[in-house]
JSON list of C-alpha atoms in Angstrom, two decimals:
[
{"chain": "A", "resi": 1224, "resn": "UNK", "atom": "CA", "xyz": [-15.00, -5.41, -1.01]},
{"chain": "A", "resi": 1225, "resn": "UNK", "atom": "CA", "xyz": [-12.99, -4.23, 1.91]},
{"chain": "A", "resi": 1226, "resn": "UNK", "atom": "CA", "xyz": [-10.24, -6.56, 3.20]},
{"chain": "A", "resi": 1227, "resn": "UNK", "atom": "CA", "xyz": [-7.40, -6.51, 5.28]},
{"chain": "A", "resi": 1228, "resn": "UNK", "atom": "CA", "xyz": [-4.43, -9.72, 4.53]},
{"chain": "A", "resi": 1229, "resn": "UNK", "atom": "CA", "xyz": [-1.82, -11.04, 6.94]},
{"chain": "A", "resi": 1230, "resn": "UNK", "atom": "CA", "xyz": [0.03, -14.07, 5.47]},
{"chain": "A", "resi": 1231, "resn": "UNK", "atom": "CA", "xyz": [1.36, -14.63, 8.31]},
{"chain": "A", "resi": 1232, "resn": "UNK", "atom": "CA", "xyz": [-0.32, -16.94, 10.88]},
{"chain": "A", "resi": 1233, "resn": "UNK", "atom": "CA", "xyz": [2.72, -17.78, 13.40]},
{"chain": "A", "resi": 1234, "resn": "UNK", "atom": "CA", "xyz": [5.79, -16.01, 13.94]},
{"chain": "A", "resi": 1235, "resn": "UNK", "atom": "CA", "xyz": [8.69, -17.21, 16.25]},
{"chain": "A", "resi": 1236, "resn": "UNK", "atom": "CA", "xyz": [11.62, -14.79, 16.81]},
{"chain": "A", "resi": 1237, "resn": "UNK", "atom": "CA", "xyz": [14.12, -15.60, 19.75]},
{"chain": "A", "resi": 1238, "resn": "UNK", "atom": "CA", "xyz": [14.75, -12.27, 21.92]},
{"chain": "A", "resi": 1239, "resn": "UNK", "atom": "CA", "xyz": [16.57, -9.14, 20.65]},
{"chain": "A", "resi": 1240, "resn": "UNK", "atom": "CA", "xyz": [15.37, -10.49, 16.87]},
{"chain": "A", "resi": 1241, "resn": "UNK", "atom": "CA", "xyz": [13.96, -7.85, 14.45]},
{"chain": "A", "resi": 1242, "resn": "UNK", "atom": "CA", "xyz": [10.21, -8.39, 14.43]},
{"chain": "A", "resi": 1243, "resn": "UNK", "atom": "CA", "xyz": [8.41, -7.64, 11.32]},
{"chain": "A", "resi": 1244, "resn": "UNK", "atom": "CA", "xyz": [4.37, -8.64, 10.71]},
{"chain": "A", "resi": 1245, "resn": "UNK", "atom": "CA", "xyz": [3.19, -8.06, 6.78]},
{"chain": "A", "resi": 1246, "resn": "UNK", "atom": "CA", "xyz": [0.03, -6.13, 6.56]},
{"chain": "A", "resi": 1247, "resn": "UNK", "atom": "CA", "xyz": [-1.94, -5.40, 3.21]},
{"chain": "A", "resi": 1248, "resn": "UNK", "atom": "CA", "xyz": [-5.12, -3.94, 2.88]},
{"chain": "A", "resi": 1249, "resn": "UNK", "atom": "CA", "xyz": [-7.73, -3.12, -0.10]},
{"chain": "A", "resi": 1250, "resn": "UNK", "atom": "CA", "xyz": [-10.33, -0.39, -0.08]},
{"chain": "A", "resi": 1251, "resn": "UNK", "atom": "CA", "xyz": [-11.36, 2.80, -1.75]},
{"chain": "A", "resi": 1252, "resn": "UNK", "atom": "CA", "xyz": [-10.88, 5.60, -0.13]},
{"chain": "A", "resi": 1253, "resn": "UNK", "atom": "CA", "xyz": [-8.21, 6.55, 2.83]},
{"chain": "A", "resi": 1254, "resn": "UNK", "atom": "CA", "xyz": [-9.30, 4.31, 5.55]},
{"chain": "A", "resi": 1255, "resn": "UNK", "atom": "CA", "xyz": [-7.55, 4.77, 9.11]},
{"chain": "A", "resi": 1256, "resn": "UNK", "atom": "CA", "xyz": [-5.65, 1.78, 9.97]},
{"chain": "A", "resi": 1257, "resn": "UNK", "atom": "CA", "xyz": [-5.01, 0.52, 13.16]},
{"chain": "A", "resi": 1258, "resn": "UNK", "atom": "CA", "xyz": [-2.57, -2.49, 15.01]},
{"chain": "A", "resi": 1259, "resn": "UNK", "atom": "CA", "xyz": [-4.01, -4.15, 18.06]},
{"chain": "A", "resi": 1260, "resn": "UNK", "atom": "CA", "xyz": [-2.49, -6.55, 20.38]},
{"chain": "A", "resi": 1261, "resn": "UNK", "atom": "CA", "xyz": [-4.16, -9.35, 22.38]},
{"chain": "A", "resi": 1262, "resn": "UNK", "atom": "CA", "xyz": [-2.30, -11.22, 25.20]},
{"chain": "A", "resi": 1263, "resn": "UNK", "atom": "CA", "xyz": [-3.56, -14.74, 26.46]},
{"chain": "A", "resi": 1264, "resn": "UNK", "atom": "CA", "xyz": [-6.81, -14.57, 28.33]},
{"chain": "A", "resi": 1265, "resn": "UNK", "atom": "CA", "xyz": [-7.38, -10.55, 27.15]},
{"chain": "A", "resi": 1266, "resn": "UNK", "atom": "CA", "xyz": [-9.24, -9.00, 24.72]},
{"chain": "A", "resi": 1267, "resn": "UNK", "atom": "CA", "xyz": [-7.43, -6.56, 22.11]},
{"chain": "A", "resi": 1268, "resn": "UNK", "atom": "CA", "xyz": [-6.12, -3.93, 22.88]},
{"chain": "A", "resi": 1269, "resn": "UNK", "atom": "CA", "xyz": [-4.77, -0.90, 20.64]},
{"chain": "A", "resi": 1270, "resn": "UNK", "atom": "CA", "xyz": [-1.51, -0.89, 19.50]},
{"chain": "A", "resi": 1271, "resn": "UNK", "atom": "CA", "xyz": [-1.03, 1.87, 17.55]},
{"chain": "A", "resi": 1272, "resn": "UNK", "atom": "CA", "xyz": [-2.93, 3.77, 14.84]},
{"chain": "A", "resi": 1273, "resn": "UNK", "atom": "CA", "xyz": [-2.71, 6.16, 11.90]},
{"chain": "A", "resi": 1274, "resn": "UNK", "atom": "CA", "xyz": [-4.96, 8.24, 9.72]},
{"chain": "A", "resi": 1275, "resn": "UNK", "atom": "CA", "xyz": [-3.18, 9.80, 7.32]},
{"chain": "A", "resi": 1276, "resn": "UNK", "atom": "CA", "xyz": [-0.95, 8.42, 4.76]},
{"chain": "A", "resi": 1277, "resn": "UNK", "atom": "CA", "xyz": [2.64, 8.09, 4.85]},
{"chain": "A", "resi": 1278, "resn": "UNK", "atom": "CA", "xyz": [2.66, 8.61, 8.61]},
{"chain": "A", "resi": 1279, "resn": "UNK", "atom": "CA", "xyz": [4.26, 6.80, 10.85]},
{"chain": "A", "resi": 1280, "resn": "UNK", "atom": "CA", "xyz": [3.00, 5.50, 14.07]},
{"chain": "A", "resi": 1281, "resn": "UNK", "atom": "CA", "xyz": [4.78, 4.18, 17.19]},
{"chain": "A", "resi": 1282, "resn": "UNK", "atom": "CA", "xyz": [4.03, 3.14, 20.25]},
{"chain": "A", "resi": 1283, "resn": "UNK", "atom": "CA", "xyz": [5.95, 0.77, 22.94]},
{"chain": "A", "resi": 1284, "resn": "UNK", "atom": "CA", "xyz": [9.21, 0.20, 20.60]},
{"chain": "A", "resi": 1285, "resn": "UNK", "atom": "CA", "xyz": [6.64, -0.91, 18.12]},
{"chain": "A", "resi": 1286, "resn": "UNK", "atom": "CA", "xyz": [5.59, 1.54, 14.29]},
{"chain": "A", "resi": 1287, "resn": "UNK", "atom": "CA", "xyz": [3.93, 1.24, 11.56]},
{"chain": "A", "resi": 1288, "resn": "UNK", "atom": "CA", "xyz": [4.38, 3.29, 8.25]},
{"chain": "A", "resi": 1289, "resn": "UNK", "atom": "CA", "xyz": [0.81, 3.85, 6.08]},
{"chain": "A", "resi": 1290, "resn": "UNK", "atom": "CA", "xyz": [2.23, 3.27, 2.64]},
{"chain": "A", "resi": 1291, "resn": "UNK", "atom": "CA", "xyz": [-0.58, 4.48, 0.16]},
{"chain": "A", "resi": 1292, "resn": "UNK", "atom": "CA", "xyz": [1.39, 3.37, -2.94]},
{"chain": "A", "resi": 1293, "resn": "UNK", "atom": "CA", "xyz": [1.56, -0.18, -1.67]},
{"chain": "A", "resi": 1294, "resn": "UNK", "atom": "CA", "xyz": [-1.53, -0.37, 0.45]},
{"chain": "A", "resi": 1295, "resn": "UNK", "atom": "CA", "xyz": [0.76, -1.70, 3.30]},
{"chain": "A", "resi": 1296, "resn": "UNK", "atom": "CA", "xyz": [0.79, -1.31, 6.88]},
{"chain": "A", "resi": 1297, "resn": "UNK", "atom": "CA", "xyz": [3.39, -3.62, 8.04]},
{"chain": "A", "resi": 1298, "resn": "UNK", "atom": "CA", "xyz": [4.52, -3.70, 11.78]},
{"chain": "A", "resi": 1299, "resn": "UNK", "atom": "CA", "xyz": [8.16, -3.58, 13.00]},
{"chain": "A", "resi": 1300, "resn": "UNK", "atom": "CA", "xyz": [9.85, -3.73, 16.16]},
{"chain": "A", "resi": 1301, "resn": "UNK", "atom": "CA", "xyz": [14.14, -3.47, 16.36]},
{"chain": "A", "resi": 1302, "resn": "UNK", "atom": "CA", "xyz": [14.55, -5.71, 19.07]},
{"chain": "A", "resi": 1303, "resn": "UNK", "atom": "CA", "xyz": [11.42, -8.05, 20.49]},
{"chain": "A", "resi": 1304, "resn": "UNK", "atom": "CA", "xyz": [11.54, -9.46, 24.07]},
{"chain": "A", "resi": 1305, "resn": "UNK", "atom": "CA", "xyz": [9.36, -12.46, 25.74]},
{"chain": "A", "resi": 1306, "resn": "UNK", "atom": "CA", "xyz": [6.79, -10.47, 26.94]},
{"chain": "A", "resi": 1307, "resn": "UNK", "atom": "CA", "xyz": [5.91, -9.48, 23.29]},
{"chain": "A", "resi": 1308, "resn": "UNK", "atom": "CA", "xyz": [4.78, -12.39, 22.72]},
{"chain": "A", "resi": 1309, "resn": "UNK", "atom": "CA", "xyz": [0.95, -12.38, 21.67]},
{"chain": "A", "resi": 1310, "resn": "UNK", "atom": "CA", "xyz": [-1.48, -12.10, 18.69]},
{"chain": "A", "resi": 1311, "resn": "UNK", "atom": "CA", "xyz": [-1.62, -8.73, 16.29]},
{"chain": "A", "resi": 1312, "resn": "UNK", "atom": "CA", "xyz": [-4.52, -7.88, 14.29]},
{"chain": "A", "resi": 1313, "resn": "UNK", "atom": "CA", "xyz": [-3.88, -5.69, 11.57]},
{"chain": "A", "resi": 1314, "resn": "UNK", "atom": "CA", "xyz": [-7.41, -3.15, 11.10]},
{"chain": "A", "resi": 1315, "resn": "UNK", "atom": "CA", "xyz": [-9.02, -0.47, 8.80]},
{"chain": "A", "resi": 1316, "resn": "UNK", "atom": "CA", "xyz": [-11.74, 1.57, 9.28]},
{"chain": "A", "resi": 1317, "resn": "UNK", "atom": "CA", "xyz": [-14.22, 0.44, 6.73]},
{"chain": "A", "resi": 1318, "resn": "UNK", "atom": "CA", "xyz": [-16.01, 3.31, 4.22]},
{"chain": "A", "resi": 1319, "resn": "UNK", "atom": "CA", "xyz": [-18.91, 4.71, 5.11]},
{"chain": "A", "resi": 1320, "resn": "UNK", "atom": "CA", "xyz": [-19.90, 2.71, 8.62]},
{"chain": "A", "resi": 1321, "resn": "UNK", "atom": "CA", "xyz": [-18.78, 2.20, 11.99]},
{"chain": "A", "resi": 1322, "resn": "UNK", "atom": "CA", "xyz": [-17.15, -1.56, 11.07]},
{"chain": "A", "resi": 1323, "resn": "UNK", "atom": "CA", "xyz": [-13.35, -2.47, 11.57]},
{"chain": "A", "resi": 1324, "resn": "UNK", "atom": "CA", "xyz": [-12.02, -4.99, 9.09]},
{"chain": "A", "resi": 1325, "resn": "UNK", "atom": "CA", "xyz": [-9.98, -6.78, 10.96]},
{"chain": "A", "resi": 1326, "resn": "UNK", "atom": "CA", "xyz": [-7.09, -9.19, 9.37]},
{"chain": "A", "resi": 1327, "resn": "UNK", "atom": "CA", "xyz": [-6.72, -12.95, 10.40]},
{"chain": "A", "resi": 1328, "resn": "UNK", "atom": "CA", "xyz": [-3.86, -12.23, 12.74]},
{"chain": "A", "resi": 1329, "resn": "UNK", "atom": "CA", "xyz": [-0.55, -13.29, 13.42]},
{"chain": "A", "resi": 1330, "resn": "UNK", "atom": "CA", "xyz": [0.83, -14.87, 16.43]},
{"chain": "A", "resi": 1331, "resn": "UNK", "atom": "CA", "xyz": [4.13, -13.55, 17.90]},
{"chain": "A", "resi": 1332, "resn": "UNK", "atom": "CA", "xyz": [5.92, -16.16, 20.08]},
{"chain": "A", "resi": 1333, "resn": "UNK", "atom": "CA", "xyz": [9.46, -15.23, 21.64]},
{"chain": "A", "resi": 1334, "resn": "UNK", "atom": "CA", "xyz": [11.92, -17.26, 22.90]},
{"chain": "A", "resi": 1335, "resn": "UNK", "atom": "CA", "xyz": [14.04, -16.33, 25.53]},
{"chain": "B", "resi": 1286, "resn": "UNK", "atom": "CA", "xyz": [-11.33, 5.85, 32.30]},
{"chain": "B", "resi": 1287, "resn": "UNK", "atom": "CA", "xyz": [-13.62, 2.83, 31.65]},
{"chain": "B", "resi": 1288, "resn": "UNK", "atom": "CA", "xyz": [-14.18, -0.85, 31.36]},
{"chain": "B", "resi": 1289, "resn": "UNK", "atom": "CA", "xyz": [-16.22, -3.40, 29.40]},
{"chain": "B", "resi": 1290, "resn": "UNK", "atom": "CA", "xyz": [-17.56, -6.72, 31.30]},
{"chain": "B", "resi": 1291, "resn": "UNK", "atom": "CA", "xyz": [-17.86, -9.90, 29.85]},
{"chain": "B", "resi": 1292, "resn": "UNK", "atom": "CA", "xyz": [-20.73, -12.71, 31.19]},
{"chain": "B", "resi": 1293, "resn": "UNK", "atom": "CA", "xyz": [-19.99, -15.23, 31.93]},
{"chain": "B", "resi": 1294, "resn": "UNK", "atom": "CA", "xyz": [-16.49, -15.80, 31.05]},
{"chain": "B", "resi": 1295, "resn": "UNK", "atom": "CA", "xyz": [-16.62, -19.43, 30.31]},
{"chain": "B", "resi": 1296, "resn": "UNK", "atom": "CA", "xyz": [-20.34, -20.55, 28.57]},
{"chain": "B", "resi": 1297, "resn": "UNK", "atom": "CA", "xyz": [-20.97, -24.48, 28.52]},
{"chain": "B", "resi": 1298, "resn": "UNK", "atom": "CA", "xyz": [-24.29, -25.31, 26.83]},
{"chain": "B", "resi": 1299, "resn": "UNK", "atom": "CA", "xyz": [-25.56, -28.62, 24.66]},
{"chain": "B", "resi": 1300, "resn": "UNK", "atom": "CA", "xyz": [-26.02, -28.31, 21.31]},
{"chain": "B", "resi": 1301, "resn": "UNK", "atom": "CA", "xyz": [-29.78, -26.85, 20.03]},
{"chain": "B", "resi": 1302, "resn": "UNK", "atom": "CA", "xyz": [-29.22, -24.79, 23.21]},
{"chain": "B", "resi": 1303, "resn": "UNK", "atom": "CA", "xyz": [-30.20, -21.19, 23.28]},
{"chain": "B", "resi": 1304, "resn": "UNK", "atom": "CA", "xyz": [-27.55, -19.41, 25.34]},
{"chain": "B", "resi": 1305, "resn": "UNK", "atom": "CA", "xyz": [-27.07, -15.89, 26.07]},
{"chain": "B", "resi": 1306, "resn": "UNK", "atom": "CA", "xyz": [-23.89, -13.75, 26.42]},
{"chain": "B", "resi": 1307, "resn": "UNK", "atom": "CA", "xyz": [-23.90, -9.98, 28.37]},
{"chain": "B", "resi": 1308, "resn": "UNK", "atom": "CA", "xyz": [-21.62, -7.27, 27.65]},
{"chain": "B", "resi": 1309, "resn": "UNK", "atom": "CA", "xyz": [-21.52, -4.21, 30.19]},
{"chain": "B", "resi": 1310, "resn": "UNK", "atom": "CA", "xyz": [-19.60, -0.78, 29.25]},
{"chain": "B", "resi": 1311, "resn": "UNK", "atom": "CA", "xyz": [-19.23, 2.07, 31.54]},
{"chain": "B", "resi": 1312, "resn": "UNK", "atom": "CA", "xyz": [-17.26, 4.03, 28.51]},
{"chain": "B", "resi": 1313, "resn": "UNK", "atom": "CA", "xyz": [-20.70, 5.90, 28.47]},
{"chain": "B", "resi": 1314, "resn": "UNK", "atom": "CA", "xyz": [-19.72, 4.82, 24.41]},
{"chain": "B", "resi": 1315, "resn": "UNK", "atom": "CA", "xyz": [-22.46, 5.12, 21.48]},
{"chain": "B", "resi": 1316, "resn": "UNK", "atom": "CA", "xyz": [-21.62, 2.00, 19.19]},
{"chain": "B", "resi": 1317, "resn": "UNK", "atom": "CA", "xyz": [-21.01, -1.64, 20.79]},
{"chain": "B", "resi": 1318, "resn": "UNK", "atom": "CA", "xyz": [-20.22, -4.67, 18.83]},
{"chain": "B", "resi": 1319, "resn": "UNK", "atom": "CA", "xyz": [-20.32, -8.16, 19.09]},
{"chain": "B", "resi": 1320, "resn": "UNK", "atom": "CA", "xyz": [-17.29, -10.18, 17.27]},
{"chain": "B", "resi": 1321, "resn": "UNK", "atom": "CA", "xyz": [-16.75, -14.17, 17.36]},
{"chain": "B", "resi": 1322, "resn": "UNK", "atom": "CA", "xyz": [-12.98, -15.12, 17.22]},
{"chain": "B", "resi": 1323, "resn": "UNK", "atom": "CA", "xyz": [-12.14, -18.30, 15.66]},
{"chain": "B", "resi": 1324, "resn": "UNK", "atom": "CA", "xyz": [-8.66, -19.83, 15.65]},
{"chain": "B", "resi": 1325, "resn": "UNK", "atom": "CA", "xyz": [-6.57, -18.33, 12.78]},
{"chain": "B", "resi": 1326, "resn": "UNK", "atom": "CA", "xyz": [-9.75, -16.89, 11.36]},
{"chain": "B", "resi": 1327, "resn": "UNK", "atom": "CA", "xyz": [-9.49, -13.73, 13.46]},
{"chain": "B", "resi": 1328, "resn": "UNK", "atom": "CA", "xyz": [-12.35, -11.62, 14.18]},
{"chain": "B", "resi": 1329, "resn": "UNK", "atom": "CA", "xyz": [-15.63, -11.55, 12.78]},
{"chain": "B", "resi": 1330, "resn": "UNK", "atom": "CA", "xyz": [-18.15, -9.22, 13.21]},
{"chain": "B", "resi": 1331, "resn": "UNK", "atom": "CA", "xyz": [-21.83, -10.49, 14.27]},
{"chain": "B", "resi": 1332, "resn": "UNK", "atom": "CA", "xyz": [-23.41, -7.82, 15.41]},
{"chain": "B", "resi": 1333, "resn": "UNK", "atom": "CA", "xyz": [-23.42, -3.82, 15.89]},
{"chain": "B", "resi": 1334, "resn": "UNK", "atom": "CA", "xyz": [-25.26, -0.82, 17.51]},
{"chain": "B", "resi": 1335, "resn": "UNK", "atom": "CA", "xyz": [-24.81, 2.56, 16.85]},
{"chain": "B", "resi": 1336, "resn": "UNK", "atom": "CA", "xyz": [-27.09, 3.81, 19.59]},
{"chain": "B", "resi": 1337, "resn": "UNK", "atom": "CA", "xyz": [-29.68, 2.52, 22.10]},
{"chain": "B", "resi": 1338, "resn": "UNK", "atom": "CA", "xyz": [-32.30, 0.19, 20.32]},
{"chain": "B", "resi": 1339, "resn": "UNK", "atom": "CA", "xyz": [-30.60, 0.36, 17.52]},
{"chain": "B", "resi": 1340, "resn": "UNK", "atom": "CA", "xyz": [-29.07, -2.95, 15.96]},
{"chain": "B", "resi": 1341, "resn": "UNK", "atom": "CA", "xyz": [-27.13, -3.61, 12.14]},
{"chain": "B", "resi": 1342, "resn": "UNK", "atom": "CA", "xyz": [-26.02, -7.12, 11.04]},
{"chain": "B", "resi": 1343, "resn": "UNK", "atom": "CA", "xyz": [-22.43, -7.96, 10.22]},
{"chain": "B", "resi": 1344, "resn": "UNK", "atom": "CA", "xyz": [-21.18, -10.75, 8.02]},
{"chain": "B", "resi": 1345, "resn": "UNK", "atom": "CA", "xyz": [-21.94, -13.32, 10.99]},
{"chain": "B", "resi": 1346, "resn": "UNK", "atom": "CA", "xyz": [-25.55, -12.59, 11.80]},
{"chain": "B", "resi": 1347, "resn": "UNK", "atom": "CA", "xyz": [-27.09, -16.29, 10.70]},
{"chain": "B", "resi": 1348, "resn": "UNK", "atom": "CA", "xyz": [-27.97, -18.02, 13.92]},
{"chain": "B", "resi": 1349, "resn": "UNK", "atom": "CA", "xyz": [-27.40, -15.21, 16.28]},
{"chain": "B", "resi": 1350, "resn": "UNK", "atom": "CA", "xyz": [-29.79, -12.46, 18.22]},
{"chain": "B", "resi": 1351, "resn": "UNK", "atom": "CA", "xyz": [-28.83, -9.22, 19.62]},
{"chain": "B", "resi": 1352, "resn": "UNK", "atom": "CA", "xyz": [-30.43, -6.74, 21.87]},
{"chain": "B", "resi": 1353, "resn": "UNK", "atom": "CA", "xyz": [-29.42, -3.17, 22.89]},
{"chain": "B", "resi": 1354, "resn": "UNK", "atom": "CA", "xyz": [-31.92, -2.62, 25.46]},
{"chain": "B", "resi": 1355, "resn": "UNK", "atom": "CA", "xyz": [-30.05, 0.43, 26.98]},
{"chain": "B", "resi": 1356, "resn": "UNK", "atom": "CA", "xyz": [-26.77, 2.50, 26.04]},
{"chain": "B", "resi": 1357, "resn": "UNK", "atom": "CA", "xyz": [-24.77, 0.53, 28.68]},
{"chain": "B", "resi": 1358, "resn": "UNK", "atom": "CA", "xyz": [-25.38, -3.16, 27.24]},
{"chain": "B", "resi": 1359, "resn": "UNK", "atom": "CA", "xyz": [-25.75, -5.33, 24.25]},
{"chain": "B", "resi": 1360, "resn": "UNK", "atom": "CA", "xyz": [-26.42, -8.95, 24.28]},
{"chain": "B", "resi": 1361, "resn": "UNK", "atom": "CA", "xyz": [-26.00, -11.77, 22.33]},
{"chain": "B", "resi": 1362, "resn": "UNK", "atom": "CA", "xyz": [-28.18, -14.59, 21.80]},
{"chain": "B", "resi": 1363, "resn": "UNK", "atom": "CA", "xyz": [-27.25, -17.93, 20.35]},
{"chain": "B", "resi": 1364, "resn": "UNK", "atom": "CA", "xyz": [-30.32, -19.36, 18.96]},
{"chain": "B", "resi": 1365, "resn": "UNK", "atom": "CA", "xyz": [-29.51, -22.78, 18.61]},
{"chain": "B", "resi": 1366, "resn": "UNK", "atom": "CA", "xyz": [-26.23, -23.58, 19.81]},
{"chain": "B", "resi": 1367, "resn": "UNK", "atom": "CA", "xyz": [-23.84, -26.13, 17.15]},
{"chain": "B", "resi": 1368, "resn": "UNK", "atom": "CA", "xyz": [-20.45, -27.57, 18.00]},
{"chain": "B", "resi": 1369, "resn": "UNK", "atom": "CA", "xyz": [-19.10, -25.59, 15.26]},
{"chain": "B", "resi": 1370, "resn": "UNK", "atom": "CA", "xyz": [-19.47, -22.13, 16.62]},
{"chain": "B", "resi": 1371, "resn": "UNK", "atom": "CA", "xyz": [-17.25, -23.05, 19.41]},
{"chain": "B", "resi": 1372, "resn": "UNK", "atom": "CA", "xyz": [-15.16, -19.94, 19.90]},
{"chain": "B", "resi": 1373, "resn": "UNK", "atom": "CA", "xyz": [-14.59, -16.91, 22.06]},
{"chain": "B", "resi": 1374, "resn": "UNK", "atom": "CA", "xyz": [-17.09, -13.81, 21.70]},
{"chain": "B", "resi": 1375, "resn": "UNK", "atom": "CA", "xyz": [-15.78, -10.49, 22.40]},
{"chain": "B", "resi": 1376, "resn": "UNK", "atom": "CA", "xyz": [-17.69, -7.08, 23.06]},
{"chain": "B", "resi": 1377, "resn": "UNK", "atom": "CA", "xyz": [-16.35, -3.77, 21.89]},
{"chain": "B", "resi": 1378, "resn": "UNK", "atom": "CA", "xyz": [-17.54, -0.49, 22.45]},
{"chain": "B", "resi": 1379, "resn": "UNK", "atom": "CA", "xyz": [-16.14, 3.18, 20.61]},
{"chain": "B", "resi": 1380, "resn": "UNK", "atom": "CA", "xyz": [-17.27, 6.35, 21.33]},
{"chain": "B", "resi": 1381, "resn": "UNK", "atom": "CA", "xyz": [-18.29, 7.47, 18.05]},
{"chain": "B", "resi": 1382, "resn": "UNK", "atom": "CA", "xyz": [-18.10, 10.93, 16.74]},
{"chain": "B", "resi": 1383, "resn": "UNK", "atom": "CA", "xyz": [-15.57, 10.89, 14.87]},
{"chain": "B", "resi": 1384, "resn": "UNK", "atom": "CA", "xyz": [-12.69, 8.57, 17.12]},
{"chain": "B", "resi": 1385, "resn": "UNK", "atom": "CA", "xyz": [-12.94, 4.18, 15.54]},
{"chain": "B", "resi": 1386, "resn": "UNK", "atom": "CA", "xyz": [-11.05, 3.18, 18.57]},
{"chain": "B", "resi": 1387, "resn": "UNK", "atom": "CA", "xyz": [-12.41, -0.04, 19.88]},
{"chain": "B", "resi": 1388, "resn": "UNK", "atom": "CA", "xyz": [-12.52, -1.28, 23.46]},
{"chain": "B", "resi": 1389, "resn": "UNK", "atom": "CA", "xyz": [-12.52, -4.62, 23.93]},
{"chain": "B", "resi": 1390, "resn": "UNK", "atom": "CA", "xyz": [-13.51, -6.40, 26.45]},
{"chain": "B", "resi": 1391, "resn": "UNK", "atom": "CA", "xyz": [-11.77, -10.18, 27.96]},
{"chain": "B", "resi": 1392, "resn": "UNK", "atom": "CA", "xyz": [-14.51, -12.35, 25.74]},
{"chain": "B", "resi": 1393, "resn": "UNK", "atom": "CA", "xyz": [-16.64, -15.36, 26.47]},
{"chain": "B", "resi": 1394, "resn": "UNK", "atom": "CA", "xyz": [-15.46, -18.86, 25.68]},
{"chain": "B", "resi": 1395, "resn": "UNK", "atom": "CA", "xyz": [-18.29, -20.65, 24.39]},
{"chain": "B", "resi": 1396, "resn": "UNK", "atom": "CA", "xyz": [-18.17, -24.53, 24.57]},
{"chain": "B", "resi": 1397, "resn": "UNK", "atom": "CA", "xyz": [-20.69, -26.18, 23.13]},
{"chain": "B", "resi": 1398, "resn": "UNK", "atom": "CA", "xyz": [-20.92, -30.55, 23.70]}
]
């Protein structure tokens, strides 16, 4: 069936570290895939997403590249500051219905 | 834009309880969603609509009611409330037709003693 894997469950970076967050995913098909973000006390909130493979998409000094070949989606950010820190959710559309498949998450904590 | 409204925000109820949760869009959005989010189990859906009156199960379903009594709002229902469910539920909403973009709104921590 559909999944979505991030390994990683906790990642601590001190500020100005290169931030990178593992995303696989297994499907048929060409899903779209999506990053969201949640903050403490919010509820998600998009990221970033892309539709077509091997794009690339970017948003607040945050991308993404959808890698086809490796059925990766990893997240990567060149220099992370304290107000980064939160949870990501790695996400694909899910074949033939209106589900996301969300991965377990990862959370980001930065040190100043 | 829009917003999605979570009630209430915090839920206290004693176990074999049957508690309800509210979720409110003004998106004007087809599809709403119901997801419980457990501690490094991310989130899981429960529950879905695609349109007014309309309800589909997710993977979560067991021990849980919905209703979509008009486009605006979907509720859940926990039919008899266990400690283990403890967890934050959060409402989504996408406007269909063609865009998977989910709006999410702040969630309901449910405590259950």
């Amino acid at each position: 069936g559909d999944s979505v894997i991030q390994m990683q469950g906790q990642v601590t970076l001190s500020e100005n570290d290169f931030l990178f967050i593992n995303c696989t995913y297994s499907t048929t098909g060409y899903p779209t895939l999506f990053w969201y973000v949640q903050y403490s006390g919010e509820g998600p909130q998009l990221l970033l997403q892309v539709t077509t493979a091997n794009n690339k998409g970017s948003s607040r000094g945050f991308e993404a590249t959808y890698d086809k070949g490796t059925t990766s989606f990893h997240l990567q950010k060149t220099s992370v500051q304290e107000i980064d820190s939160a949870v990501y959710y790695c996400a694909m559309t899910s074949s033939g219905s209106w589900q996301l498949i969300f991965g377990s998450g990862t959370q980001l904590t930065v040190m100043p | 834009g829009g917003i999605i409204t979570q009630t209430p925000k915090f839920l206290i109820g004693q176990e074999g309880q049957k508690l309800t949760l509210k979720c409110q869009q003004n998106f004007n959005h087809d599809t709403m969603y119901w997801y419980r989010q457990d501690s490094g189990k991310g989130l899981r859906l429960i529950y879905y609509s695609i349109t007014e009156n309309d309800l589909q199960k997710g993977d979560l379903s067991e021990g849980y009611d919905a209703s979509r009594e008009k486009k605006s709002s979907f509720s859940l229902t926990v039919t008899s409330a266990q400690k283990n469910e403890m967890a934050v539920f959060l409402c989504a909403s996408t406007p269909g037709q063609g865009s998977y973009e989910q709006y999410f709104g702040p969630g309901t921590r449910l405590t259950v003693l």
